[in-house]
Amino acid sequence: MYLNRETVIHPLYVPDIETSGTSFFIKRDDLIHPFISGNKWRKLKGLVEAPEFKNTEHFITMGGAFSNHLLALAAYGSIAGVKTTGLIRGEIVEPLNEHLFWCKYWGMELIPVSRSDFRDVETLRGNFESGLNTCFIPEGGATQYADVGFQHLVDELPEYFEHIVIAVGTGTSAMMLAKALEKREIKSKVWGIVVMKTSSFSANLILEKPANLTWVLNNAVGRYGYASNDILEFGLKLSRKNGIVFDPVYTAKALFVTRALALDGVFKQNKKVLFIHSGGSFGVSGFKTQYSSMF
């Protein structure tokens, strides 16, 4: 299966920080594959390529109705000729949103699970995982194999960047990236921009992290899946200036906060900041109504 394993890095235009003295760059992990992109492939790579899973015939995973992880696994399963099942939190509403439509397009079986049952991951695993050829993947693709893809990401960096920024949902990607840098003895500082309000972010992740990782918690980002008009307008300007799709759920919101850090002088002058585009561009489709009012 062809995937663009090593993605390009080029300058990134970030609005309103021309005088900050900071140089911004972007690693285009959104170009790995149209559907299996960004951190979703980085987290899946180690698992699906591990020898112990080479004979897997059925991957089962779980997620919300707008899960990029579900979409990535559905596309991977179709291309690799492997059955996939997605356990969906809550009801499956018809007509399907674009995420679930594309999951079905790629052949994924979708099963609704009540919100209370969804929280009981081990019971779900026991109910759905059966046989040696079935593999259950937790929500978001967070497994012990996730570090492999991020080690490869670090190996792809052509030069040293003082700061590396990545959007944070579950926190797995930022943790794996920071650990991969430590393993390679690279002194870059990782900034994990949390895309939900502080009360929704795991306290365990705040406490348990590598020394080179800083969580950036900002209640101005709102709840997960929400984007204010300021963030939507910023994301639209960002996309049009760079010719890159930035979704309001993850990447546009993360860069909105990153810009605030730059304006506050967090990144010192003459330093290079690398933003990891973690994919998820389909998230734009959930904001069609709000965007239409801005056109």
PDB file of C-alpha atoms in Angstrom:
ATOM      1  CA  MET A   1       0.000   0.000   0.000  1.00  0.00           C
ATOM      2  CA  TYR A   2       1.393   3.386  -0.991  1.00  0.00           C
ATOM      3  CA  LEU A   3       1.537   6.104   1.623  1.00  0.00           C
ATOM      4  CA  ASN A   4       3.640   9.251   1.487  1.00  0.00           C
ATOM      5  CA  ARG A   5       5.814   8.113   4.379  1.00  0.00           C
ATOM      6  CA  GLU A   6       8.132  11.152   4.555  1.00  0.00           C
ATOM      7  CA  THR A   7       6.319  14.459   4.322  1.00  0.00           C
ATOM      8  CA  VAL A   8       7.631  17.870   3.323  1.00  0.00           C
ATOM      9  CA  ILE A   9       8.516  20.819   5.557  1.00  0.00           C
ATOM     10  CA  HIS A  10       8.161  24.388   4.327  1.00  0.00           C
ATOM     11  CA  PRO A  11       7.586  27.905   5.719  1.00  0.00           C
ATOM     12  CA  LEU A  12       4.207  28.657   7.269  1.00  0.00           C
ATOM     13  CA  TYR A  13       2.490  32.031   7.178  1.00  0.00           C
ATOM     14  CA  VAL A  14       0.786  32.793  10.502  1.00  0.00           C
ATOM     15  CA  PRO A  15      -1.330  35.985  10.461  1.00  0.00           C
ATOM     16  CA  ASP A  16      -0.470  38.983  12.642  1.00  0.00           C
ATOM     17  CA  ILE A  17       2.915  37.832  13.992  1.00  0.00           C
ATOM     18  CA  GLU A  18       5.214  39.326  11.369  1.00  0.00           C
ATOM     19  CA  THR A  19       7.023  41.376  14.024  1.00  0.00           C
ATOM     20  CA  SER A  20       7.469  38.575  16.560  1.00  0.00           C
ATOM     21  CA  GLY A  21      10.883  37.618  15.172  1.00  0.00           C
ATOM     22  CA  THR A  22       9.917  33.934  15.078  1.00  0.00           C
ATOM     23  CA  SER A  23      10.172  31.776  11.942  1.00  0.00           C
ATOM     24  CA  PHE A  24       7.314  29.308  11.478  1.00  0.00           C
ATOM     25  CA  PHE A  25       7.453  26.092   9.487  1.00  0.00           C
ATOM     26  CA  ILE A  26       4.983  23.276   8.899  1.00  0.00           C
ATOM     27  CA  LYS A  27       5.444  19.529   8.475  1.00  0.00           C
ATOM     28  CA  ARG A  28       2.739  18.385   6.073  1.00  0.00           C
ATOM     29  CA  ASP A  29       1.650  15.127   7.637  1.00  0.00           C
ATOM     30  CA  ASP A  30      -1.783  15.869   6.172  1.00  0.00           C
ATOM     31  CA  LEU A  31      -0.243  14.757   2.858  1.00  0.00           C
ATOM     32  CA  ILE A  32       0.531  11.210   3.990  1.00  0.00           C
ATOM     33  CA  HIS A  33      -2.793  10.108   2.497  1.00  0.00           C
ATOM     34  CA  PRO A  34      -6.143  11.872   1.852  1.00  0.00           C
ATOM     35  CA  PHE A  35      -7.869   9.759   4.534  1.00  0.00           C
ATOM     36  CA  ILE A  36      -5.091   8.022   6.482  1.00  0.00           C
ATOM     37  CA  SER A  37      -3.296  11.222   7.353  1.00  0.00           C
ATOM     38  CA  GLY A  38      -1.355  12.951  10.063  1.00  0.00           C
ATOM     39  CA  ASN A  39      -1.114  11.575  13.558  1.00  0.00           C
ATOM     40  CA  LYS A  40      -3.739   8.919  12.772  1.00  0.00           C
ATOM     41  CA  TRP A  41      -1.280   7.108  10.510  1.00  0.00           C
ATOM     42  CA  ARG A  42       1.609   7.790  12.884  1.00  0.00           C
ATOM     43  CA  LYS A  43      -0.320   5.989  15.653  1.00  0.00           C
ATOM     44  CA  LEU A  44      -1.594   3.150  13.446  1.00  0.00           C
ATOM     45  CA  LYS A  45       1.698   2.456  11.660  1.00  0.00           C
ATOM     46  CA  GLY A  46       3.464   0.548  14.415  1.00  0.00           C
ATOM     47  CA  LEU A  47       0.451  -1.625  15.139  1.00  0.00           C
ATOM     48  CA  VAL A  48      -0.624  -2.616  11.629  1.00  0.00           C
ATOM     49  CA  GLU A  49       2.978  -3.289  10.589  1.00  0.00           C
ATOM     50  CA  ALA A  50       3.894  -5.278  13.720  1.00  0.00           C
ATOM     51  CA  PRO A  51       4.708  -8.959  13.002  1.00  0.00           C
ATOM     52  CA  GLU A  52       2.187 -10.178  15.587  1.00  0.00           C
ATOM     53  CA  PHE A  53      -0.650  -8.531  13.665  1.00  0.00           C
ATOM     54  CA  LYS A  54       0.368  -9.458  10.116  1.00  0.00           C
ATOM     55  CA  ASN A  55      -2.407 -12.065   9.896  1.00  0.00           C
ATOM     56  CA  THR A  56      -5.128  -9.861  11.374  1.00  0.00           C
ATOM     57  CA  GLU A  57      -8.359 -10.173   9.404  1.00  0.00           C
ATOM     58  CA  HIS A  58     -10.541  -7.797  11.428  1.00  0.00           C
ATOM     59  CA  PHE A  59      -9.706  -4.491  13.128  1.00  0.00           C
ATOM     60  CA  ILE A  60     -12.267  -3.140  15.603  1.00  0.00           C
ATOM     61  CA  THR A  61     -12.074   0.335  17.076  1.00  0.00           C
ATOM     62  CA  MET A  62     -14.222   2.988  18.743  1.00  0.00           C
ATOM     63  CA  GLY A  63     -14.862   6.695  18.472  1.00  0.00           C
ATOM     64  CA  GLY A  64     -17.306   9.553  18.176  1.00  0.00           C
ATOM     65  CA  ALA A  65     -19.331  10.432  15.102  1.00  0.00           C
ATOM     66  CA  PHE A  66     -16.616  12.824  13.864  1.00  0.00           C
ATOM     67  CA  SER A  67     -13.601  10.622  14.614  1.00  0.00           C
ATOM     68  CA  ASN A  68     -10.652  11.020  12.236  1.00  0.00           C
ATOM     69  CA  HIS A  69      -9.228   7.811  13.682  1.00  0.00           C
ATOM     70  CA  LEU A  70     -12.281   5.831  12.544  1.00  0.00           C
ATOM     71  CA  LEU A  71     -11.970   7.313   9.074  1.00  0.00           C
ATOM     72  CA  ALA A  72      -8.267   6.490   8.836  1.00  0.00           C
ATOM     73  CA  LEU A  73      -8.780   2.889   9.935  1.00  0.00           C
ATOM     74  CA  ALA A  74     -11.703   2.436   7.536  1.00  0.00           C
ATOM     75  CA  ALA A  75      -9.599   3.588   4.586  1.00  0.00           C
ATOM     76  CA  TYR A  76      -6.617   1.508   5.700  1.00  0.00           C
ATOM     77  CA  GLY A  77      -8.775  -1.601   6.033  1.00  0.00           C
ATOM     78  CA  SER A  78     -10.208  -1.158   2.560  1.00  0.00           C
ATOM     79  CA  ILE A  79      -6.821  -0.710   0.926  1.00  0.00           C
ATOM     80  CA  ALA A  80      -5.207  -3.534   2.922  1.00  0.00           C
ATOM     81  CA  GLY A  81      -8.147  -5.901   2.352  1.00  0.00           C
ATOM     82  CA  VAL A  82      -8.982  -6.199   6.059  1.00  0.00           C
ATOM     83  CA  LYS A  83     -12.443  -6.013   7.646  1.00  0.00           C
ATOM     84  CA  THR A  84     -13.051  -3.029   9.938  1.00  0.00           C
ATOM     85  CA  THR A  85     -15.742  -2.279  12.520  1.00  0.00           C
ATOM     86  CA  GLY A  86     -16.355   1.050  14.237  1.00  0.00           C
ATOM     87  CA  LEU A  87     -18.159   1.253  17.589  1.00  0.00           C
ATOM     88  CA  ILE A  88     -19.818   4.679  17.551  1.00  0.00           C
ATOM     89  CA  ARG A  89     -20.493   6.606  20.757  1.00  0.00           C
ATOM     90  CA  GLY A  90     -24.229   7.346  20.972  1.00  0.00           C
ATOM     91  CA  GLU A  91     -26.737   7.202  18.146  1.00  0.00           C
ATOM     92  CA  ILE A  92     -25.904   7.037  14.467  1.00  0.00           C
ATOM     93  CA  VAL A  93     -27.958   9.851  12.973  1.00  0.00           C
ATOM     94  CA  GLU A  94     -29.283   9.656   9.411  1.00  0.00           C
ATOM     95  CA  PRO A  95     -28.326  11.072   7.025  1.00  0.00           C
ATOM     96  CA  LEU A  96     -24.757  10.257   7.971  1.00  0.00           C
ATOM     97  CA  ASN A  97     -22.299  13.094   8.538  1.00  0.00           C
ATOM     98  CA  GLU A  98     -19.357  13.200   6.154  1.00  0.00           C
ATOM     99  CA  HIS A  99     -17.007  11.316   8.500  1.00  0.00           C
ATOM    100  CA  LEU A 100     -19.361   8.359   8.911  1.00  0.00           C
ATOM    101  CA  PHE A 101     -20.332   8.465   5.244  1.00  0.00           C
ATOM    102  CA  TRP A 102     -16.696   7.998   4.236  1.00  0.00           C
ATOM    103  CA  CYS A 103     -16.270   5.258   6.847  1.00  0.00           C
ATOM    104  CA  LYS A 104     -19.151   3.395   5.179  1.00  0.00           C
ATOM    105  CA  TYR A 105     -17.749   4.244   1.758  1.00  0.00           C
ATOM    106  CA  TRP A 106     -14.541   2.442   2.710  1.00  0.00           C
ATOM    107  CA  GLY A 107     -16.531  -0.562   3.946  1.00  0.00           C
ATOM    108  CA  MET A 108     -16.438  -0.097   7.715  1.00  0.00           C
ATOM    109  CA  GLU A 109     -19.298  -1.640   9.687  1.00  0.00           C
ATOM    110  CA  LEU A 110     -20.739   0.952  12.086  1.00  0.00           C
ATOM    111  CA  ILE A 111     -22.317  -0.147  15.380  1.00  0.00           C
ATOM    112  CA  PRO A 112     -23.897   2.396  17.782  1.00  0.00           C
ATOM    113  CA  VAL A 113     -22.987   2.007  21.464  1.00  0.00           C
ATOM    114  CA  SER A 114     -24.702   3.804  24.334  1.00  0.00           C
ATOM    115  CA  ARG A 115     -22.596   6.450  26.073  1.00  0.00           C
ATOM    116  CA  SER A 116     -22.556   4.472  29.325  1.00  0.00           C
ATOM    117  CA  ASP A 117     -21.421   1.258  27.604  1.00  0.00           C
ATOM    118  CA  PHE A 118     -18.878   3.223  25.563  1.00  0.00           C
ATOM    119  CA  ARG A 119     -17.032   4.156  28.743  1.00  0.00           C
ATOM    120  CA  ASP A 120     -16.536   0.480  29.651  1.00  0.00           C
ATOM    121  CA  VAL A 121     -13.711  -0.207  27.208  1.00  0.00           C
ATOM    122  CA  GLU A 122     -12.690  -3.603  28.580  1.00  0.00           C
ATOM    123  CA  THR A 123     -16.227  -4.966  28.347  1.00  0.00           C
ATOM    124  CA  LEU A 124     -16.484  -3.705  24.773  1.00  0.00           C
ATOM    125  CA  ARG A 125     -13.189  -5.360  23.978  1.00  0.00           C
ATOM    126  CA  GLY A 126     -14.407  -8.640  25.449  1.00  0.00           C
ATOM    127  CA  ASN A 127     -17.713  -8.473  23.600  1.00  0.00           C
ATOM    128  CA  PHE A 128     -16.297  -7.699  20.174  1.00  0.00           C
ATOM    129  CA  GLU A 129     -12.749  -9.071  20.079  1.00  0.00           C
ATOM    130  CA  SER A 130     -12.761 -12.761  19.296  1.00  0.00           C
ATOM    131  CA  GLY A 131     -10.242 -15.122  17.751  1.00  0.00           C
ATOM    132  CA  LEU A 132      -6.561 -14.752  17.011  1.00  0.00           C
ATOM    133  CA  ASN A 133      -7.232 -12.803  13.829  1.00  0.00           C
ATOM    134  CA  THR A 134      -9.181  -9.962  15.458  1.00  0.00           C
ATOM    135  CA  CYS A 135      -7.501  -6.845  16.868  1.00  0.00           C
ATOM    136  CA  PHE A 136      -9.252  -4.267  19.085  1.00  0.00           C
ATOM    137  CA  ILE A 137      -7.813  -0.722  18.888  1.00  0.00           C
ATOM    138  CA  PRO A 138      -8.743   1.788  21.634  1.00  0.00           C
ATOM    139  CA  GLU A 139     -10.303   5.160  20.859  1.00  0.00           C
ATOM    140  CA  GLY A 140      -7.931   7.466  19.004  1.00  0.00           C
ATOM    141  CA  GLY A 141      -5.488   4.646  18.211  1.00  0.00           C
ATOM    142  CA  ALA A 142      -3.559   4.975  21.471  1.00  0.00           C
ATOM    143  CA  THR A 143      -1.615   1.706  21.810  1.00  0.00           C
ATOM    144  CA  GLN A 144       1.837   0.595  22.918  1.00  0.00           C
ATOM    145  CA  TYR A 145       2.834   0.612  19.234  1.00  0.00           C
ATOM    146  CA  ALA A 146       2.078   4.310  18.700  1.00  0.00           C
ATOM    147  CA  ASP A 147       5.660   5.373  19.334  1.00  0.00           C
ATOM    148  CA  VAL A 148       6.952   3.776  16.117  1.00  0.00           C
ATOM    149  CA  GLY A 149       5.342   6.311  13.806  1.00  0.00           C
ATOM    150  CA  PHE A 150       6.596   9.245  15.860  1.00  0.00           C
ATOM    151  CA  GLN A 151      10.131   7.888  15.915  1.00  0.00           C
ATOM    152  CA  HIS A 152       9.949   7.890  12.127  1.00  0.00           C
ATOM    153  CA  LEU A 153       8.596  11.454  12.171  1.00  0.00           C
ATOM    154  CA  VAL A 154      11.567  12.619  14.236  1.00  0.00           C
ATOM    155  CA  ASP A 155      13.975  10.797  11.921  1.00  0.00           C
ATOM    156  CA  GLU A 156      12.483  12.744   9.003  1.00  0.00           C
ATOM    157  CA  LEU A 157      13.379  16.159  10.454  1.00  0.00           C
ATOM    158  CA  PRO A 158      16.096  17.655   8.224  1.00  0.00           C
ATOM    159  CA  GLU A 159      17.263  20.223  10.759  1.00  0.00           C
ATOM    160  CA  TYR A 160      16.904  21.338  14.348  1.00  0.00           C
ATOM    161  CA  PHE A 161      13.805  23.234  15.452  1.00  0.00           C
ATOM    162  CA  GLU A 162      13.874  24.853  18.881  1.00  0.00           C
ATOM    163  CA  HIS A 163      10.108  24.451  19.248  1.00  0.00           C
ATOM    164  CA  ILE A 164       7.687  21.859  17.871  1.00  0.00           C
ATOM    165  CA  VAL A 165       3.940  22.433  18.172  1.00  0.00           C
ATOM    166  CA  ILE A 166       1.159  19.853  17.833  1.00  0.00           C
ATOM    167  CA  ALA A 167      -2.599  19.852  18.473  1.00  0.00           C
ATOM    168  CA  VAL A 168      -3.731  17.737  21.431  1.00  0.00           C
ATOM    169  CA  GLY A 169      -6.916  15.710  21.838  1.00  0.00           C
ATOM    170  CA  THR A 170      -6.137  12.590  23.858  1.00  0.00           C
ATOM    171  CA  GLY A 171      -2.497  13.659  24.310  1.00  0.00           C
ATOM    172  CA  THR A 172      -0.994  10.491  22.805  1.00  0.00           C
ATOM    173  CA  SER A 173       0.632  12.184  19.824  1.00  0.00           C
ATOM    174  CA  ALA A 174       2.341  14.896  21.874  1.00  0.00           C
ATOM    175  CA  MET A 175       3.582  12.334  24.399  1.00  0.00           C
ATOM    176  CA  MET A 176       4.968  10.027  21.707  1.00  0.00           C
ATOM    177  CA  LEU A 177       6.591  12.917  19.842  1.00  0.00           C
ATOM    178  CA  ALA A 178       8.298  14.204  22.999  1.00  0.00           C
ATOM    179  CA  LYS A 179       9.538  10.723  23.915  1.00  0.00           C
ATOM    180  CA  ALA A 180      10.862  10.147  20.378  1.00  0.00           C
ATOM    181  CA  LEU A 181      12.838  13.387  20.563  1.00  0.00           C
ATOM    182  CA  GLU A 182      14.253  12.390  23.956  1.00  0.00           C
ATOM    183  CA  LYS A 183      15.242   8.986  22.610  1.00  0.00           C
ATOM    184  CA  ARG A 184      17.158  10.649  19.750  1.00  0.00           C
ATOM    185  CA  GLU A 185      18.669  13.163  22.240  1.00  0.00           C
ATOM    186  CA  ILE A 186      17.188  16.091  20.321  1.00  0.00           C
ATOM    187  CA  LYS A 187      16.641  19.115  22.575  1.00  0.00           C
ATOM    188  CA  SER A 188      13.530  20.515  20.877  1.00  0.00           C
ATOM    189  CA  LYS A 189      10.730  21.650  23.183  1.00  0.00           C
ATOM    190  CA  VAL A 190       7.286  20.229  22.409  1.00  0.00           C
ATOM    191  CA  TRP A 191       4.175  22.350  22.919  1.00  0.00           C
ATOM    192  CA  GLY A 192       0.964  20.328  23.090  1.00  0.00           C
ATOM    193  CA  ILE A 193      -1.904  22.715  22.346  1.00  0.00           C
ATOM    194  CA  VAL A 194      -4.988  21.278  24.067  1.00  0.00           C
ATOM    195  CA  VAL A 195      -8.064  21.833  21.881  1.00  0.00           C
ATOM    196  CA  MET A 196     -10.617  21.647  24.703  1.00  0.00           C
ATOM    197  CA  LYS A 197     -11.272  23.578  27.876  1.00  0.00           C
ATOM    198  CA  THR A 198      -9.129  22.746  30.895  1.00  0.00           C
ATOM    199  CA  SER A 199     -11.789  20.818  32.824  1.00  0.00           C
ATOM    200  CA  SER A 200     -12.107  18.268  29.998  1.00  0.00           C
ATOM    201  CA  PHE A 201      -8.407  17.418  29.802  1.00  0.00           C
ATOM    202  CA  SER A 202      -7.028  14.428  31.673  1.00  0.00           C
ATOM    203  CA  ALA A 203      -5.282  15.331  34.926  1.00  0.00           C
ATOM    204  CA  ASN A 204      -3.107  12.227  34.534  1.00  0.00           C
ATOM    205  CA  LEU A 205      -1.636  13.621  31.327  1.00  0.00           C
ATOM    206  CA  ILE A 206      -0.875  16.896  33.060  1.00  0.00           C
ATOM    207  CA  LEU A 207       1.151  15.035  35.688  1.00  0.00           C
ATOM    208  CA  GLU A 208       2.691  12.244  33.615  1.00  0.00           C
ATOM    209  CA  LYS A 209       4.716  13.766  30.801  1.00  0.00           C
ATOM    210  CA  PRO A 210       8.289  13.984  29.542  1.00  0.00           C
ATOM    211  CA  ALA A 211      10.307  16.998  30.711  1.00  0.00           C
ATOM    212  CA  ASN A 212      10.521  18.394  27.154  1.00  0.00           C
ATOM    213  CA  LEU A 213       6.719  18.607  26.797  1.00  0.00           C
ATOM    214  CA  THR A 214       4.509  21.502  27.883  1.00  0.00           C
ATOM    215  CA  TRP A 215       0.711  21.258  27.805  1.00  0.00           C
ATOM    216  CA  VAL A 216      -0.869  24.550  26.748  1.00  0.00           C
ATOM    217  CA  LEU A 217      -4.283  24.825  28.398  1.00  0.00           C
ATOM    218  CA  ASN A 218      -6.459  27.747  27.376  1.00  0.00           C
ATOM    219  CA  ASN A 219     -10.171  27.876  28.168  1.00  0.00           C
ATOM    220  CA  ALA A 220     -10.650  30.333  25.306  1.00  0.00           C
ATOM    221  CA  VAL A 221     -10.613  27.347  22.911  1.00  0.00           C
ATOM    222  CA  GLY A 222     -13.950  26.167  24.330  1.00  0.00           C
ATOM    223  CA  ARG A 223     -15.228  22.640  24.458  1.00  0.00           C
ATOM    224  CA  TYR A 224     -13.982  19.877  22.189  1.00  0.00           C
ATOM    225  CA  GLY A 225     -15.500  20.117  18.713  1.00  0.00           C
ATOM    226  CA  TYR A 226     -16.477  23.769  19.199  1.00  0.00           C
ATOM    227  CA  ALA A 227     -14.896  26.753  17.460  1.00  0.00           C
ATOM    228  CA  SER A 228     -15.659  30.428  18.064  1.00  0.00           C
ATOM    229  CA  ASN A 229     -16.104  32.876  15.195  1.00  0.00           C
ATOM    230  CA  ASP A 230     -12.631  34.243  15.965  1.00  0.00           C
ATOM    231  CA  ILE A 231     -11.095  30.808  15.475  1.00  0.00           C
ATOM    232  CA  LEU A 232     -13.142  30.143  12.340  1.00  0.00           C
ATOM    233  CA  GLU A 233     -12.114  33.467  10.794  1.00  0.00           C
ATOM    234  CA  PHE A 234      -8.478  32.878  11.743  1.00  0.00           C
ATOM    235  CA  GLY A 235      -8.549  29.364  10.267  1.00  0.00           C
ATOM    236  CA  LEU A 236     -10.073  30.619   7.035  1.00  0.00           C
ATOM    237  CA  LYS A 237      -7.412  33.317   6.675  1.00  0.00           C
ATOM    238  CA  LEU A 238      -4.705  30.790   7.548  1.00  0.00           C
ATOM    239  CA  SER A 239      -5.966  28.348   4.911  1.00  0.00           C
ATOM    240  CA  ARG A 240      -6.297  30.929   2.168  1.00  0.00           C
ATOM    241  CA  LYS A 241      -2.845  32.417   2.770  1.00  0.00           C
ATOM    242  CA  ASN A 242      -1.087  29.030   2.862  1.00  0.00           C
ATOM    243  CA  GLY A 243      -3.201  26.999   0.445  1.00  0.00           C
ATOM    244  CA  ILE A 244      -3.625  24.363   3.158  1.00  0.00           C
ATOM    245  CA  VAL A 245      -6.811  23.127   4.845  1.00  0.00           C
ATOM    246  CA  PHE A 246      -6.788  23.722   8.604  1.00  0.00           C
ATOM    247  CA  ASP A 247      -9.784  22.325  10.464  1.00  0.00           C
ATOM    248  CA  PRO A 248     -11.377  24.274  13.337  1.00  0.00           C
ATOM    249  CA  VAL A 249     -11.415  21.281  15.701  1.00  0.00           C
ATOM    250  CA  TYR A 250      -7.664  20.666  15.822  1.00  0.00           C
ATOM    251  CA  THR A 251      -5.174  22.460  13.605  1.00  0.00           C
ATOM    252  CA  ALA A 252      -6.724  25.924  13.208  1.00  0.00           C
ATOM    253  CA  LYS A 253      -7.498  26.036  16.921  1.00  0.00           C
ATOM    254  CA  ALA A 254      -3.949  24.923  17.801  1.00  0.00           C
ATOM    255  CA  LEU A 255      -2.417  27.597  15.582  1.00  0.00           C
ATOM    256  CA  PHE A 256      -4.789  30.205  17.018  1.00  0.00           C
ATOM    257  CA  VAL A 257      -3.301  29.495  20.462  1.00  0.00           C
ATOM    258  CA  THR A 258       0.224  29.242  19.015  1.00  0.00           C
ATOM    259  CA  ARG A 259      -0.129  32.737  17.577  1.00  0.00           C
ATOM    260  CA  ALA A 260      -1.101  34.009  21.043  1.00  0.00           C
ATOM    261  CA  LEU A 261       2.038  32.373  22.494  1.00  0.00           C
ATOM    262  CA  ALA A 262       4.186  34.070  19.861  1.00  0.00           C
ATOM    263  CA  LEU A 263       2.626  37.456  20.536  1.00  0.00           C
ATOM    264  CA  ASP A 264       3.246  36.941  24.266  1.00  0.00           C
ATOM    265  CA  GLY A 265       6.948  36.386  23.543  1.00  0.00           C
ATOM    266  CA  VAL A 266       7.021  32.713  24.550  1.00  0.00           C
ATOM    267  CA  PHE A 267       9.105  31.867  21.467  1.00  0.00           C
ATOM    268  CA  LYS A 268      12.271  33.934  21.532  1.00  0.00           C
ATOM    269  CA  GLN A 269      13.381  35.898  18.492  1.00  0.00           C
ATOM    270  CA  ASN A 270      15.359  34.182  15.748  1.00  0.00           C
ATOM    271  CA  LYS A 271      14.057  30.761  16.795  1.00  0.00           C
ATOM    272  CA  LYS A 272      12.413  28.224  14.513  1.00  0.00           C
ATOM    273  CA  VAL A 273       8.974  26.843  15.353  1.00  0.00           C
ATOM    274  CA  LEU A 274       7.722  23.733  13.559  1.00  0.00           C
ATOM    275  CA  PHE A 275       3.992  22.995  13.460  1.00  0.00           C
ATOM    276  CA  ILE A 276       3.017  19.375  12.838  1.00  0.00           C
ATOM    277  CA  HIS A 277      -0.063  19.297  10.618  1.00  0.00           C
ATOM    278  CA  SER A 278      -1.818  16.312  12.139  1.00  0.00           C
ATOM    279  CA  GLY A 279      -4.398  15.904   9.370  1.00  0.00           C
ATOM    280  CA  GLY A 280      -8.104  15.879  10.142  1.00  0.00           C
ATOM    281  CA  SER A 281      -9.006  18.209   7.292  1.00  0.00           C
ATOM    282  CA  PHE A 282     -12.465  16.632   6.995  1.00  0.00           C
ATOM    283  CA  GLY A 283     -13.320  18.443  10.225  1.00  0.00           C
ATOM    284  CA  VAL A 284     -14.018  21.558   8.155  1.00  0.00           C
ATOM    285  CA  SER A 285     -17.198  19.931   6.826  1.00  0.00           C
ATOM    286  CA  GLY A 286     -18.851  20.125  10.238  1.00  0.00           C
ATOM    287  CA  PHE A 287     -18.706  23.933  10.126  1.00  0.00           C
ATOM    288  CA  LYS A 288     -20.260  24.553   6.706  1.00  0.00           C
ATOM    289  CA  THR A 289     -23.082  26.687   8.069  1.00  0.00           C
ATOM    290  CA  GLN A 290     -20.786  28.946  10.102  1.00  0.00           C
ATOM    291  CA  TYR A 291     -18.283  29.300   7.269  1.00  0.00           C
ATOM    292  CA  SER A 292     -21.011  30.061   4.718  1.00  0.00           C
ATOM    293  CA  SER A 293     -21.965  33.152   6.694  1.00  0.00           C
ATOM    294  CA  MET A 294     -18.389  34.422   6.298  1.00  0.00           C
ATOM    295  CA  PHE A 295     -18.148  34.068   2.522  1.00  0.00           C
TER     296      PHE A 295
END
